[in-house]
Amino acid sequence: MLTGRRLSARALLWVPAVTMSAMIVAVLIVLLDYSLGYVSVSADAGGSRFALYRALLSSSSFHRTIMETLWLAGIVTALCNVMGFPLARAILLTPSPSLRRSVLLGLFAVLMSGAVTRGYAWMLILDKRGLLNAALVALHCPPARLNNSMGAVVVTMTSVTLPFYVLTLFGALKNVTPEIERAAANLGATSWQRLRHVVLPLAAPGLVAANTVCFSLSLGAFLYPELLGGGRVRVLATAIYEDVQTAYDVPRAAAMSVLFLSVALLLRSLLAVSARWAGDGR
């Protein structure tokens, strides 16, 4: 009887997993069907079903779009590492439990706020007549052109992904107990040596996970490049949107989506290998 209940519980867990997997496979089949079985209005697909992919891979504008997308994801992830690791460590080492809980609740509150709300808030801050330029004028400094630029997108994306980074890394840093660091200090390790040889190796899987989250969110960014880029920031997500909504070129957009997914899966596989290596090296 107990075995039957266990099997029923496992079956209930498999139902949503199989359903979601089937939906993902169905979407991929539709994308492949559109990219291989239809004629693009912006690229000659005659002679070969893969001509559209060849046209994209040989397009300099597509190369620039990919590089701009990867650059945005890379710089946002790097900034999250620079700011997020010290912040996560500071939260962990805070002697006041109430202050620690307040900071964590604040990070959760940021995550719960709407994406559009945060986007428009940053538009108001970075606008030509926004809060930041008002502060510069009050300090007798010339106003800066901050909105409608890659810099505005980077700042906004960093503020959006930083809470994900900190909360992901915070759980991993909890494995580095104060007793471990005190033991290293008693053996003569300096602060830098404790960080390099004790804290970072133990937190390595969490670091890889946090970087994966930040990079994935930045790689697929659409809303913030669209709102704050002002048409000057062209990433893959906005390029796909423009092909569908402006050029009405669904086959080309589908082919770009397939290539985008391929790049994302390749990078995700590399990060998974890094996480396994980091876990084995502890």
GROMACS .gro file of C-alpha atoms in nm:
model
  282
    1MET     CA    1   0.000   0.000   0.000
    2LEU     CA    2   0.281   0.237   0.093
    3THR     CA    3   0.466   0.155  -0.228
    4GLY     CA    4   0.156   0.237  -0.430
    5ARG     CA    5   0.125   0.576  -0.260
    6ARG     CA    6   0.490   0.653  -0.333
    7LEU     CA    7   0.440   0.567  -0.699
    8SER     CA    8   0.130   0.789  -0.712
    9ALA     CA    9   0.324   1.078  -0.557
   10ARG     CA   10   0.606   1.034  -0.808
   11ALA     CA   11   0.355   1.023  -1.093
   12LEU     CA   12   0.205   1.352  -0.975
   13LEU     CA   13   0.551   1.508  -0.981
   14TRP     CA   14   0.617   1.380  -1.331
   15VAL     CA   15   0.294   1.519  -1.478
   16PRO     CA   16   0.394   1.891  -1.470
   17ALA     CA   17   0.750   1.807  -1.578
   18VAL     CA   18   0.630   1.610  -1.882
   19THR     CA   19   0.369   1.876  -1.965
   20MET     CA   20   0.623   2.161  -1.957
   21SER     CA   21   0.874   1.958  -2.157
   22ALA     CA   22   0.612   1.884  -2.422
   23MET     CA   23   0.522   2.254  -2.446
   24ILE     CA   24   0.889   2.352  -2.486
   25VAL     CA   25   0.942   2.088  -2.756
   26ALA     CA   26   0.628   2.207  -2.936
   27VAL     CA   27   0.753   2.567  -2.938
   28LEU     CA   28   1.092   2.455  -3.072
   29ILE     CA   29   0.924   2.253  -3.348
   30VAL     CA   30   0.717   2.557  -3.450
   31LEU     CA   31   1.028   2.777  -3.457
   32LEU     CA   32   1.218   2.527  -3.670
   33ASP     CA   33   0.919   2.483  -3.899
   34TYR     CA   34   0.890   2.857  -3.957
   35SER     CA   35   1.263   2.905  -4.004
   36LEU     CA   36   1.305   2.612  -4.246
   37GLY     CA   37   0.972   2.577  -4.420
   38TYR     CA   38   0.880   2.932  -4.516
   39VAL     CA   39   1.030   3.200  -4.739
   40SER     CA   40   1.176   3.505  -4.567
   41VAL     CA   41   1.087   3.848  -4.702
   42SER     CA   42   1.435   3.986  -4.624
   43ALA     CA   43   1.662   3.697  -4.724
   44ASP     CA   44   1.664   3.475  -5.029
   45ALA     CA   45   1.570   3.124  -4.917
   46GLY     CA   46   1.579   2.972  -5.261
   47GLY     CA   47   1.788   2.665  -5.330
   48SER     CA   48   1.825   2.546  -4.974
   49ARG     CA   49   1.614   2.531  -4.661
   50PHE     CA   50   1.918   2.649  -4.463
   51ALA     CA   51   1.980   2.956  -4.682
   52LEU     CA   52   1.813   3.179  -4.421
   53TYR     CA   53   2.056   3.059  -4.153
   54ARG     CA   54   2.350   3.112  -4.388
   55ALA     CA   55   2.228   3.464  -4.463
   56LEU     CA   56   2.203   3.543  -4.092
   57LEU     CA   57   2.541   3.394  -4.003
   58SER     CA   58   2.706   3.594  -4.281
   59SER     CA   59   2.528   3.919  -4.192
   60SER     CA   60   2.746   4.184  -4.030
   61SER     CA   61   2.443   4.345  -3.863
   62PHE     CA   62   2.354   4.011  -3.702
   63HIS     CA   63   2.712   3.976  -3.581
   64ARG     CA   64   2.694   4.323  -3.425
   65THR     CA   65   2.365   4.237  -3.259
   66ILE     CA   66   2.509   3.919  -3.108
   67MET     CA   67   2.821   4.100  -2.986
   68GLU     CA   68   2.614   4.380  -2.835
   69THR     CA   69   2.392   4.126  -2.659
   70LEU     CA   70   2.689   3.933  -2.521
   71TRP     CA   71   2.863   4.257  -2.420
   72LEU     CA   72   2.555   4.376  -2.230
   73ALA     CA   73   2.518   4.043  -2.050
   74GLY     CA   74   2.891   4.028  -1.973
   75ILE     CA   75   2.925   4.382  -1.836
   76VAL     CA   76   2.609   4.350  -1.623
   77THR     CA   77   2.733   4.020  -1.480
   78ALA     CA   78   3.075   4.171  -1.408
   79LEU     CA   79   2.918   4.468  -1.227
   80CYS     CA   80   2.700   4.233  -1.023
   81ASN     CA   81   3.014   4.046  -0.916
   82VAL     CA   82   3.190   4.368  -0.817
   83MET     CA   83   2.897   4.500  -0.614
   84GLY     CA   84   2.708   4.185  -0.521
   85PHE     CA   85   2.982   3.977  -0.359
   86PRO     CA   86   3.081   4.243  -0.100
   87LEU     CA   87   2.713   4.315  -0.035
   88ALA     CA   88   2.630   3.947   0.022
   89ARG     CA   89   2.931   3.914   0.254
   90ALA     CA   90   2.832   4.227   0.443
   91ILE     CA   91   2.477   4.098   0.491
   92LEU     CA   92   2.609   3.764   0.615
   93LEU     CA   93   2.858   3.919   0.857
   94THR     CA   94   2.613   4.176   0.995
   95PRO     CA   95   2.600   4.117   1.373
   96SER     CA   96   2.238   4.233   1.397
   97PRO     CA   97   1.988   3.964   1.289
   98SER     CA   98   1.710   4.224   1.259
   99LEU     CA   99   1.921   4.437   1.023
  100ARG     CA  100   2.005   4.127   0.817
  101ARG     CA  101   1.637   4.038   0.787
  102SER     CA  102   1.548   4.396   0.692
  103VAL     CA  103   1.805   4.404   0.412
  104LEU     CA  104   1.692   4.066   0.278
  105LEU     CA  105   1.327   4.176   0.291
  106GLY     CA  106   1.426   4.491   0.102
  107LEU     CA  107   1.588   4.281  -0.170
  108PHE     CA  108   1.277   4.063  -0.193
  109ALA     CA  109   1.061   4.376  -0.215
  110VAL     CA  110   1.267   4.498  -0.510
  111LEU     CA  111   1.213   4.164  -0.683
  112MET     CA  112   0.839   4.183  -0.622
  113SER     CA  113   0.806   4.526  -0.784
  114GLY     CA  114   0.689   4.533  -1.144
  115ALA     CA  115   0.943   4.534  -1.426
  116VAL     CA  116   0.765   4.813  -1.611
  117THR     CA  117   0.749   5.021  -1.292
  118ARG     CA  118   1.123   4.987  -1.241
  119GLY     CA  119   1.189   5.071  -1.605
  120TYR     CA  120   0.989   5.393  -1.594
  121ALA     CA  121   1.143   5.482  -1.258
  122TRP     CA  122   1.490   5.465  -1.413
  123MET     CA  123   1.366   5.668  -1.710
  124LEU     CA  124   1.261   5.943  -1.468
  125ILE     CA  125   1.597   5.926  -1.289
  126LEU     CA  126   1.812   5.929  -1.604
  127ASP     CA  127   1.602   6.163  -1.817
  128LYS     CA  128   1.743   6.496  -1.938
  129ARG     CA  129   1.523   6.668  -1.678
  130GLY     CA  130   1.541   6.377  -1.436
  131LEU     CA  131   1.653   6.354  -1.076
  132LEU     CA  132   2.019   6.284  -1.153
  133ASN     CA  133   2.059   6.578  -1.388
  134ALA     CA  134   1.871   6.800  -1.143
  135ALA     CA  135   2.129   6.708  -0.881
  136LEU     CA  136   2.412   6.785  -1.125
  137VAL     CA  137   2.264   7.125  -1.205
  138ALA     CA  138   2.225   7.198  -0.833
  139LEU     CA  139   2.597   7.124  -0.794
  140HIS     CA  140   2.670   7.365  -1.082
  141CYS     CA  141   2.771   7.080  -1.313
  142PRO     CA  142   2.656   7.052  -1.675
  143PRO     CA  143   2.371   6.805  -1.729
  144ALA     CA  144   2.468   6.472  -1.880
  145ARG     CA  145   2.292   6.279  -2.154
  146LEU     CA  146   2.217   5.956  -1.973
  147ASN     CA  147   1.894   5.824  -2.121
  148ASN     CA  148   1.861   5.645  -2.457
  149SER     CA  149   2.206   5.489  -2.436
  150MET     CA  150   2.380   5.163  -2.361
  151GLY     CA  151   2.494   5.310  -2.029
  152ALA     CA  152   2.133   5.360  -1.919
  153VAL     CA  153   2.051   5.001  -2.012
  154VAL     CA  154   2.356   4.870  -1.824
  155VAL     CA  155   2.268   5.067  -1.510
  156THR     CA  156   1.906   4.952  -1.519
  157MET     CA  157   1.988   4.588  -1.590
  158THR     CA  158   2.246   4.587  -1.310
  159SER     CA  159   1.992   4.720  -1.063
  160VAL     CA  160   1.744   4.455  -1.176
  161THR     CA  161   1.978   4.155  -1.164
  162LEU     CA  162   2.176   4.255  -0.852
  163PRO     CA  163   1.909   4.132  -0.604
  164PHE     CA  164   1.900   3.794  -0.782
  165TYR     CA  165   2.279   3.775  -0.757
  166VAL     CA  166   2.293   3.867  -0.388
  167LEU     CA  167   2.013   3.634  -0.280
  168THR     CA  168   2.158   3.344  -0.479
  169LEU     CA  169   2.508   3.397  -0.342
  170PHE     CA  170   2.391   3.460   0.014
  171GLY     CA  171   2.276   3.099   0.050
  172ALA     CA  172   2.614   2.969  -0.067
  173LEU     CA  173   2.810   3.201   0.160
  174LYS     CA  174   2.623   3.065   0.461
  175ASN     CA  175   2.838   2.752   0.420
  176VAL     CA  176   3.143   2.962   0.511
  177THR     CA  177   3.092   2.973   0.886
  178PRO     CA  178   3.286   3.216   1.108
  179GLU     CA  179   3.453   2.916   1.275
  180ILE     CA  180   3.616   2.816   0.946
  181GLU     CA  181   3.755   3.165   0.895
  182ARG     CA  182   3.875   3.184   1.255
  183ALA     CA  183   4.052   2.851   1.214
  184ALA     CA  184   4.229   2.983   0.904
  185ALA     CA  185   4.324   3.300   1.091
  186ASN     CA  186   4.464   3.097   1.381
  187LEU     CA  187   4.684   2.914   1.130
  188GLY     CA  188   4.831   3.245   1.020
  189ALA     CA  189   4.622   3.321   0.711
  190THR     CA  190   4.580   3.687   0.625
  191SER     CA  191   4.246   3.840   0.526
  192TRP     CA  192   4.335   3.808   0.156
  193GLN     CA  193   4.450   3.447   0.201
  194ARG     CA  194   4.128   3.359   0.385
  195LEU     CA  195   3.924   3.512   0.106
  196ARG     CA  196   4.123   3.345  -0.171
  197HIS     CA  197   4.182   2.999  -0.023
  198VAL     CA  198   3.880   2.953   0.207
  199VAL     CA  199   3.584   3.174   0.119
  200LEU     CA  200   3.601   3.168  -0.261
  201PRO     CA  201   3.651   2.789  -0.298
  202LEU     CA  202   3.360   2.715  -0.063
  203ALA     CA  203   3.139   2.973  -0.234
  204ALA     CA  204   3.241   2.876  -0.589
  205PRO     CA  205   2.924   2.677  -0.676
  206GLY     CA  206   2.711   2.965  -0.549
  207LEU     CA  207   2.918   3.213  -0.749
  208VAL     CA  208   2.866   3.010  -1.066
  209ALA     CA  209   2.491   2.987  -0.996
  210ALA     CA  210   2.465   3.362  -0.929
  211ASN     CA  211   2.659   3.443  -1.245
  212THR     CA  212   2.440   3.205  -1.445
  213VAL     CA  213   2.124   3.378  -1.322
  214CYS     CA  214   2.257   3.728  -1.397
  215PHE     CA  215   2.396   3.635  -1.737
  216SER     CA  216   2.078   3.453  -1.841
  217LEU     CA  217   1.853   3.743  -1.738
  218SER     CA  218   2.074   3.995  -1.918
  219LEU     CA  219   2.109   3.777  -2.227
  220GLY     CA  220   1.733   3.766  -2.282
  221ALA     CA  221   1.666   4.129  -2.184
  222PHE     CA  222   1.398   4.297  -2.393
  223LEU     CA  223   1.202   4.549  -2.188
  224TYR     CA  224   1.488   4.763  -2.058
  225PRO     CA  225   1.683   4.790  -2.386
  226GLU     CA  226   1.354   4.886  -2.551
  227LEU     CA  227   1.257   5.144  -2.287
  228LEU     CA  228   1.595   5.298  -2.210
  229GLY     CA  229   1.789   5.223  -2.528
  230GLY     CA  230   1.596   5.472  -2.737
  231GLY     CA  231   1.647   5.262  -3.049
  232ARG     CA  232   2.026   5.288  -3.012
  233VAL     CA  233   2.066   4.956  -2.828
  234ARG     CA  234   1.991   4.658  -3.052
  235VAL     CA  235   2.007   4.324  -2.874
  236LEU     CA  236   1.877   3.992  -3.001
  237ALA     CA  237   1.545   4.013  -2.818
  238THR     CA  238   1.464   4.356  -2.963
  239ALA     CA  239   1.588   4.249  -3.308
  240ILE     CA  240   1.352   3.950  -3.306
  241TYR     CA  241   1.065   4.174  -3.195
  242GLU     CA  242   1.135   4.424  -3.474
  243ASP     CA  243   1.146   4.148  -3.736
  244VAL     CA  244   0.800   4.030  -3.630
  245GLN     CA  245   0.626   4.361  -3.557
  246THR     CA  246   0.793   4.596  -3.808
  247ALA     CA  247   0.932   4.388  -4.096
  248TYR     CA  248   0.667   4.112  -4.064
  249ASP     CA  249   0.945   3.863  -4.130
  250VAL     CA  250   0.845   3.574  -3.905
  251PRO     CA  251   1.080   3.316  -4.067
  252ARG     CA  252   1.384   3.538  -4.007
  253ALA     CA  253   1.271   3.606  -3.650
  254ALA     CA  254   1.226   3.231  -3.596
  255ALA     CA  255   1.574   3.160  -3.732
  256MET     CA  256   1.720   3.427  -3.505
  257SER     CA  257   1.535   3.272  -3.211
  258VAL     CA  258   1.680   2.929  -3.289
  259LEU     CA  259   2.032   3.073  -3.312
  260PHE     CA  260   1.971   3.271  -2.992
  261LEU     CA  261   1.862   2.957  -2.809
  262SER     CA  262   2.165   2.770  -2.942
  263VAL     CA  263   2.402   3.037  -2.810
  264ALA     CA  264   2.222   3.044  -2.475
  265LEU     CA  265   2.233   2.664  -2.440
  266LEU     CA  266   2.602   2.658  -2.530
  267LEU     CA  267   2.684   2.920  -2.268
  268ARG     CA  268   2.461   2.745  -2.014
  269SER     CA  269   2.647   2.419  -2.077
  270LEU     CA  270   2.981   2.592  -2.022
  271LEU     CA  271   2.855   2.739  -1.696
  272ALA     CA  272   2.723   2.399  -1.586
  273VAL     CA  273   3.066   2.246  -1.649
  274SER     CA  274   3.221   2.531  -1.451
  275ALA     CA  275   2.980   2.469  -1.163
  276ARG     CA  276   3.062   2.098  -1.158
  277TRP     CA  277   3.434   2.174  -1.169
  278ALA     CA  278   3.394   2.424  -0.885
  279GLY     CA  279   3.199   2.172  -0.680
  280ASP     CA  280   3.458   1.899  -0.733
  281GLY     CA  281   3.741   2.134  -0.649
  282ARG     CA  282   3.618   2.227  -0.304
   0.00000   0.00000   0.00000
